[in-house]
Coordinates of C-alpha atoms in Angstrom, one line a residue:
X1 CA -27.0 -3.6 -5.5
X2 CA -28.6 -0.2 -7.1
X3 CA -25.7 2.1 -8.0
X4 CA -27.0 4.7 -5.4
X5 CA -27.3 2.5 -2.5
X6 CA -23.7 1.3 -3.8
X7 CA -22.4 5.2 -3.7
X8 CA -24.1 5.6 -0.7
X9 CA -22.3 2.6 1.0
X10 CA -18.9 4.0 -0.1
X11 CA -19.6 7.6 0.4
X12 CA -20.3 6.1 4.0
X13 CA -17.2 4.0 4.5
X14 CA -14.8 7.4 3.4
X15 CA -16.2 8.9 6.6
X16 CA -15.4 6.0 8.8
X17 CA -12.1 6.2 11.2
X18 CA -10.1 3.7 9.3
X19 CA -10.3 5.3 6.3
X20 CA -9.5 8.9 7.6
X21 CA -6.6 7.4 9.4
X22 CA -5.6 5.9 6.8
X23 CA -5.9 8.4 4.6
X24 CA -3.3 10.9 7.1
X25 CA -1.1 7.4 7.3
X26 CA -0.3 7.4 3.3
X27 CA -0.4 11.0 2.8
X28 CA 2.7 11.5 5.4
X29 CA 4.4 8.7 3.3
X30 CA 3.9 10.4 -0.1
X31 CA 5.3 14.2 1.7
X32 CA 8.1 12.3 3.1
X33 CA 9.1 10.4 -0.4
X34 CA 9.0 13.4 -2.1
X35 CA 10.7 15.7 0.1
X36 CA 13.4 17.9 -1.9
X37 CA 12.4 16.4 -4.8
X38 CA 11.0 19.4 -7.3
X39 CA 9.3 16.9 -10.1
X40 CA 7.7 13.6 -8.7
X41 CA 5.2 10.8 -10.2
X42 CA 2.8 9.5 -7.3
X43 CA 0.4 6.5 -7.7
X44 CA -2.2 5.9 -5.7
X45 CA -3.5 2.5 -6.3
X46 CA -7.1 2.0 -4.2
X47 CA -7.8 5.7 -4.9
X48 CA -7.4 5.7 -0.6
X49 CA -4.5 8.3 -0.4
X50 CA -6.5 11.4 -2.0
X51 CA -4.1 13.4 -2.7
X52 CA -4.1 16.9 -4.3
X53 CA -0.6 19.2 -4.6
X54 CA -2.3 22.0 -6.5
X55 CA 0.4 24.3 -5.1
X56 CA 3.4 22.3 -6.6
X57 CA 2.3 21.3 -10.5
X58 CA 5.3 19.3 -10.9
X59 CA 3.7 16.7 -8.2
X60 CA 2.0 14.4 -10.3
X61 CA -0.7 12.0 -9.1
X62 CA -2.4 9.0 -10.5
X63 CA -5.5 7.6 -8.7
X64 CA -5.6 3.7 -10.1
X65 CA -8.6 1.5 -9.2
X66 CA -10.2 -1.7 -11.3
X67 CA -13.7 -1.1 -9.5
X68 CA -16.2 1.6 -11.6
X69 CA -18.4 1.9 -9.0
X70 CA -15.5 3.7 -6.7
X71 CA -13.4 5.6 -9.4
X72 CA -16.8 7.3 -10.4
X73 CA -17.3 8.5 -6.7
X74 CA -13.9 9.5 -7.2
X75 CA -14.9 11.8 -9.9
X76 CA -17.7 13.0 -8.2
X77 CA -15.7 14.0 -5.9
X78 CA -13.5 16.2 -7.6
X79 CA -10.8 13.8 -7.9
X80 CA -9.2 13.8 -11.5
X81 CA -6.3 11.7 -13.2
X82 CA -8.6 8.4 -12.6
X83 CA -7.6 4.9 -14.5
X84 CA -8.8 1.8 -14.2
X85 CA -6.7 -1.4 -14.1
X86 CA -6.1 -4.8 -12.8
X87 CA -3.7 -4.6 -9.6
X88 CA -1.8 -7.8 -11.1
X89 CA -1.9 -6.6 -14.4
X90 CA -0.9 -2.6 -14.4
X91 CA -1.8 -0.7 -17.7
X92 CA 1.3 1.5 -17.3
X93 CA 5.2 1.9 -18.1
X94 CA 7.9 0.2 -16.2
X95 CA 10.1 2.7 -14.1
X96 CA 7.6 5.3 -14.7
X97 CA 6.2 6.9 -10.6
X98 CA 8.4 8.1 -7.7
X99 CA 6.1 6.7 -5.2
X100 CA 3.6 4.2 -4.8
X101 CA 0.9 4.3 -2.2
X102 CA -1.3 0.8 -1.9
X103 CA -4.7 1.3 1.2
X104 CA -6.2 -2.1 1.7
X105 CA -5.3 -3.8 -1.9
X106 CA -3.1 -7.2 -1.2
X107 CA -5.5 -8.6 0.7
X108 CA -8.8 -8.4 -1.7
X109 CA -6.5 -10.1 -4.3
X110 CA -6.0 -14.1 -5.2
X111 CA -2.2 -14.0 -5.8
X112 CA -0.5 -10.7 -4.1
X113 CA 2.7 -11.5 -5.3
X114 CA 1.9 -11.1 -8.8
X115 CA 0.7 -7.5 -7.9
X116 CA 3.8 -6.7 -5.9
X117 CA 5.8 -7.6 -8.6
X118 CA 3.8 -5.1 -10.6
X119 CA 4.3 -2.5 -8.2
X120 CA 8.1 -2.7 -8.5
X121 CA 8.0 -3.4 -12.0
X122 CA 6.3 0.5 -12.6
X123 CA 8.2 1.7 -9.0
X124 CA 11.7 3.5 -10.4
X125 CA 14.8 2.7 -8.9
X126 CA 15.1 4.0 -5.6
X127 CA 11.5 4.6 -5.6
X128 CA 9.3 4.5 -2.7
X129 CA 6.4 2.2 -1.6
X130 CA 4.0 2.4 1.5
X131 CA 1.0 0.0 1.9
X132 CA -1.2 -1.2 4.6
X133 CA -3.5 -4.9 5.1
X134 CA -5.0 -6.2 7.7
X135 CA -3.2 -8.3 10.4
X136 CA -3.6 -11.5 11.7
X137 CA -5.3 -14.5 10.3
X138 CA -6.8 -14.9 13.8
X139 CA -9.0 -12.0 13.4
X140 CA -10.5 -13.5 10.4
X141 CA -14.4 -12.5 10.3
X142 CA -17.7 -12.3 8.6
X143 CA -16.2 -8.3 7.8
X144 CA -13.1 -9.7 5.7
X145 CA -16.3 -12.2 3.8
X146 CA -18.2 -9.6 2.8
X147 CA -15.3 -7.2 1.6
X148 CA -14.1 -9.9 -0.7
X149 CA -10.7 -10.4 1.6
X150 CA -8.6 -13.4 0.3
X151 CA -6.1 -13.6 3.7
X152 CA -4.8 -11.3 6.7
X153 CA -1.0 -10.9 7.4
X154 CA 1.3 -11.1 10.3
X155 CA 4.9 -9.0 10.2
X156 CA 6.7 -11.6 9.1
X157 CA 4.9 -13.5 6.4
X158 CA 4.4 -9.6 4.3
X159 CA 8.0 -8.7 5.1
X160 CA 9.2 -12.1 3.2
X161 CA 6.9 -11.2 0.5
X162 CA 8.3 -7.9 -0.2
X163 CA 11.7 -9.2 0.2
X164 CA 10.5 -12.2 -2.3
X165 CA 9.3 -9.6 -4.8
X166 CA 13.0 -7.7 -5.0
X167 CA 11.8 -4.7 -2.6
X168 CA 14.3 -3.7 0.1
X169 CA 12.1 -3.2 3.8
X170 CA 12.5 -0.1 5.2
X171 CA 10.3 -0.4 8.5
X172 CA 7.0 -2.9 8.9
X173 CA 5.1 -1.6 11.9
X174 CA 1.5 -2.9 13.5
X175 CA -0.9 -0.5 13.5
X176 CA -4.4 0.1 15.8
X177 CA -3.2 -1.5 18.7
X178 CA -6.2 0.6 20.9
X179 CA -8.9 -2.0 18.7
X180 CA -6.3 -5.4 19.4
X181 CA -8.3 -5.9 22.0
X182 CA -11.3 -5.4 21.7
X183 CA -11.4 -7.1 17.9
X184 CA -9.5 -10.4 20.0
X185 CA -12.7 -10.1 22.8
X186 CA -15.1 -10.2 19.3
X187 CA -13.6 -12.5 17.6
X188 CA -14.0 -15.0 20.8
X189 CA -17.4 -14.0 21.3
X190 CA -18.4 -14.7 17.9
X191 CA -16.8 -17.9 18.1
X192 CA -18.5 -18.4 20.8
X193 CA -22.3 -17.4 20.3
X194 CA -21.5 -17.9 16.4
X195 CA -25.3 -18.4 15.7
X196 CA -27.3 -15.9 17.9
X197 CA -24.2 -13.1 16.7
X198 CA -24.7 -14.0 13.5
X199 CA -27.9 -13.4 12.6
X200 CA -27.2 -9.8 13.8
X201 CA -26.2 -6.9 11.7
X202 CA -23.8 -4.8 12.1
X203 CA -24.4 -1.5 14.0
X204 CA -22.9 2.2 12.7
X205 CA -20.4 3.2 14.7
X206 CA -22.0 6.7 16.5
X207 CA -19.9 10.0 15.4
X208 CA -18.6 10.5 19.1
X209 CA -17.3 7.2 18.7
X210 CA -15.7 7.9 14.9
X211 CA -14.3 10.7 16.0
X212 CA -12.3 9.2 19.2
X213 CA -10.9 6.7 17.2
X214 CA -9.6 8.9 14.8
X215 CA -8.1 10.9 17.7
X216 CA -6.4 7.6 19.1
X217 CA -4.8 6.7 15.5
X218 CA -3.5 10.7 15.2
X219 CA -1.5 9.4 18.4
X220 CA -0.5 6.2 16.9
X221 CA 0.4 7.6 13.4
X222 CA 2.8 10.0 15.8
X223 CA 4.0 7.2 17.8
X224 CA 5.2 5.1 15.0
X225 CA 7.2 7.8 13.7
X226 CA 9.8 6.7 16.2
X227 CA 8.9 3.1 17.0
X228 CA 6.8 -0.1 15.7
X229 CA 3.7 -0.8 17.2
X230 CA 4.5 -4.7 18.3
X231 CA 0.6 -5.9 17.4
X232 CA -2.5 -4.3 16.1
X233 CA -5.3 -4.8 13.7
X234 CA -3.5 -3.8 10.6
X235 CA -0.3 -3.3 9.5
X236 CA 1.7 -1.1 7.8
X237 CA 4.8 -1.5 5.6
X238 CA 7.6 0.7 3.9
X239 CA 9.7 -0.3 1.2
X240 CA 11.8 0.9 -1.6
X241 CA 13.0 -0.7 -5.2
X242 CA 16.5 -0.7 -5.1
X243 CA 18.7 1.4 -7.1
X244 CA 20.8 0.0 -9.4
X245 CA 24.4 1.1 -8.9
X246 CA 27.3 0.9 -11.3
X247 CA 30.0 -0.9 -9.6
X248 CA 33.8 -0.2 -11.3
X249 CA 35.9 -3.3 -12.0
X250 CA 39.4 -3.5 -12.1
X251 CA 40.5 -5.6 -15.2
X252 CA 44.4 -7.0 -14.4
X253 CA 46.9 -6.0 -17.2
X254 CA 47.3 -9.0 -18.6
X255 CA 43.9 -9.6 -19.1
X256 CA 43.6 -5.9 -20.2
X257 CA 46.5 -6.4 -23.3
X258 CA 44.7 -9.6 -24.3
X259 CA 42.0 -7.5 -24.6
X260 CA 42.9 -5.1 -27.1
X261 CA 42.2 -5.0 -30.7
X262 CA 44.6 -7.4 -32.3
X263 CA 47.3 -5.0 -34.9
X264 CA 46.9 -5.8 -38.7
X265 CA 48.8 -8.3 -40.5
X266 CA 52.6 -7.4 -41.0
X267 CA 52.7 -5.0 -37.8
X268 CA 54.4 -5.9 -34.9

């Protein structure tokens, strides 16, 4: 693909609902993680979060992508602190950010637990993670082909791989439950009428219709403040790297005097 019809495509896909609503979704994560905290380290791996604290210097973000092609829209964008990296294989230090932020990542890779394990690996204790993938392997579709997706999650199956990858789950909640059913309807049709849909490509969404949808996630983003969403077309999960805690041992006496530094020869 030319690189300007590339930039074009993804200066068109930041403007679509999903990634605005997504966008609001990880930025309230990252304010709540770093509430009362004066100095924090925020990483943004997908470059989805776009975050900017230019009031608060001490809030330091990292935007981390391994495509070229999007961390140099990034830039044109104004966006600075850019790296690029492999998800499973994360040029940085262990223990080293306060927060991680992941939009749309597990699901583009081969093996996602490898990457999760990076993400904890560079997550500092007690640190703070917040990610979203699409949902349900039912939905699969010509849309997760062409944008390279490797699987779709239920609830279940990514709580038991955060739990696998030493993350403790704070809340996994569905998320766009106004498209479940109309993506269920698709999904049937296509299966249906496979060969006269196919051949069809896909229509822009019209502005009117952009803009309600990012009205109906504001509500949803609201709504799951308080409760999870029991189905949608993507989920979202919050976790946390536990902290290690020193634990104090009582030693019995006798096991303490056999403990001591034996006396020198001739003392008793």
């Amino acid at each position: 693909m030319d690189t300007q019809l590339e930039f074009e495509s993804l200066r068109q896909e930041s403007s679509s609902w999903w990634y605005i609503a997504r966008r609001k979704l990880l930025r309230d994560a990252v304010v709540q993680a770093v509430r009362g905290k004066r100095e924090a380290r925020i990483l943004d791996l997908g470059c989805t979060a776009q975050l900017e604290f230019s009031d608060s210097p001490y809030l330091r973000v990292l935007n981390v992508h391994s495509s070229l092609p999007v961390l140099a829209l990034q830039q044109l964008q104004g966006c600075r602190d850019l790296l690029c990296t492999r998800s499973e294989e994360l040029a940085l230090v262990s223990n080293s950010f306060d927060v991680i932020v992941a939009g749309d990542i597990l699901q583009t890779l081969p093996d996602d637990l490898i990457a999760l394990r990076e993400l904890r690996r560079v997550l500092k204790d007690g640190g703070s993670l917040c990610l979203t993938v699409p949902a349900y392997p039912a939905l699969w579709g010509e849309d997760d082909e062409a944008r390279g997706h490797q699987r779709r999650y239920t609830a279940s199956e990514l709580r038991r791989k955060l739990n696998n990858c030493g993350f403790e789950i704070s809340r996994v909640s569905y998320l766009v439950a106004v498209g479940f059913l109309p993506a269920i309807v698709e999904r049937v049709g296509k299966n249906m009428f496979k060969k006269s849909i196919g051949q069809r490509r896909a229509a822009e969404v019209p502005a009117w219709a952009n803009g309600g949808m990012v009205m109906l996630l504001d509500c949803e983003r609201q709504l799951i403040r308080s409760i999870n969403l029991p189905f949608g077309t993507r989920l979202v999960g919050w976790a946390r790297k536990p902290a290690l805690v020193a634990e104090r041992v009582t030693v019995p006496s006798w096991e303490r005097q056999w403990s001591r530094r034996p006396l020198p020869q001739g003392m008793s």
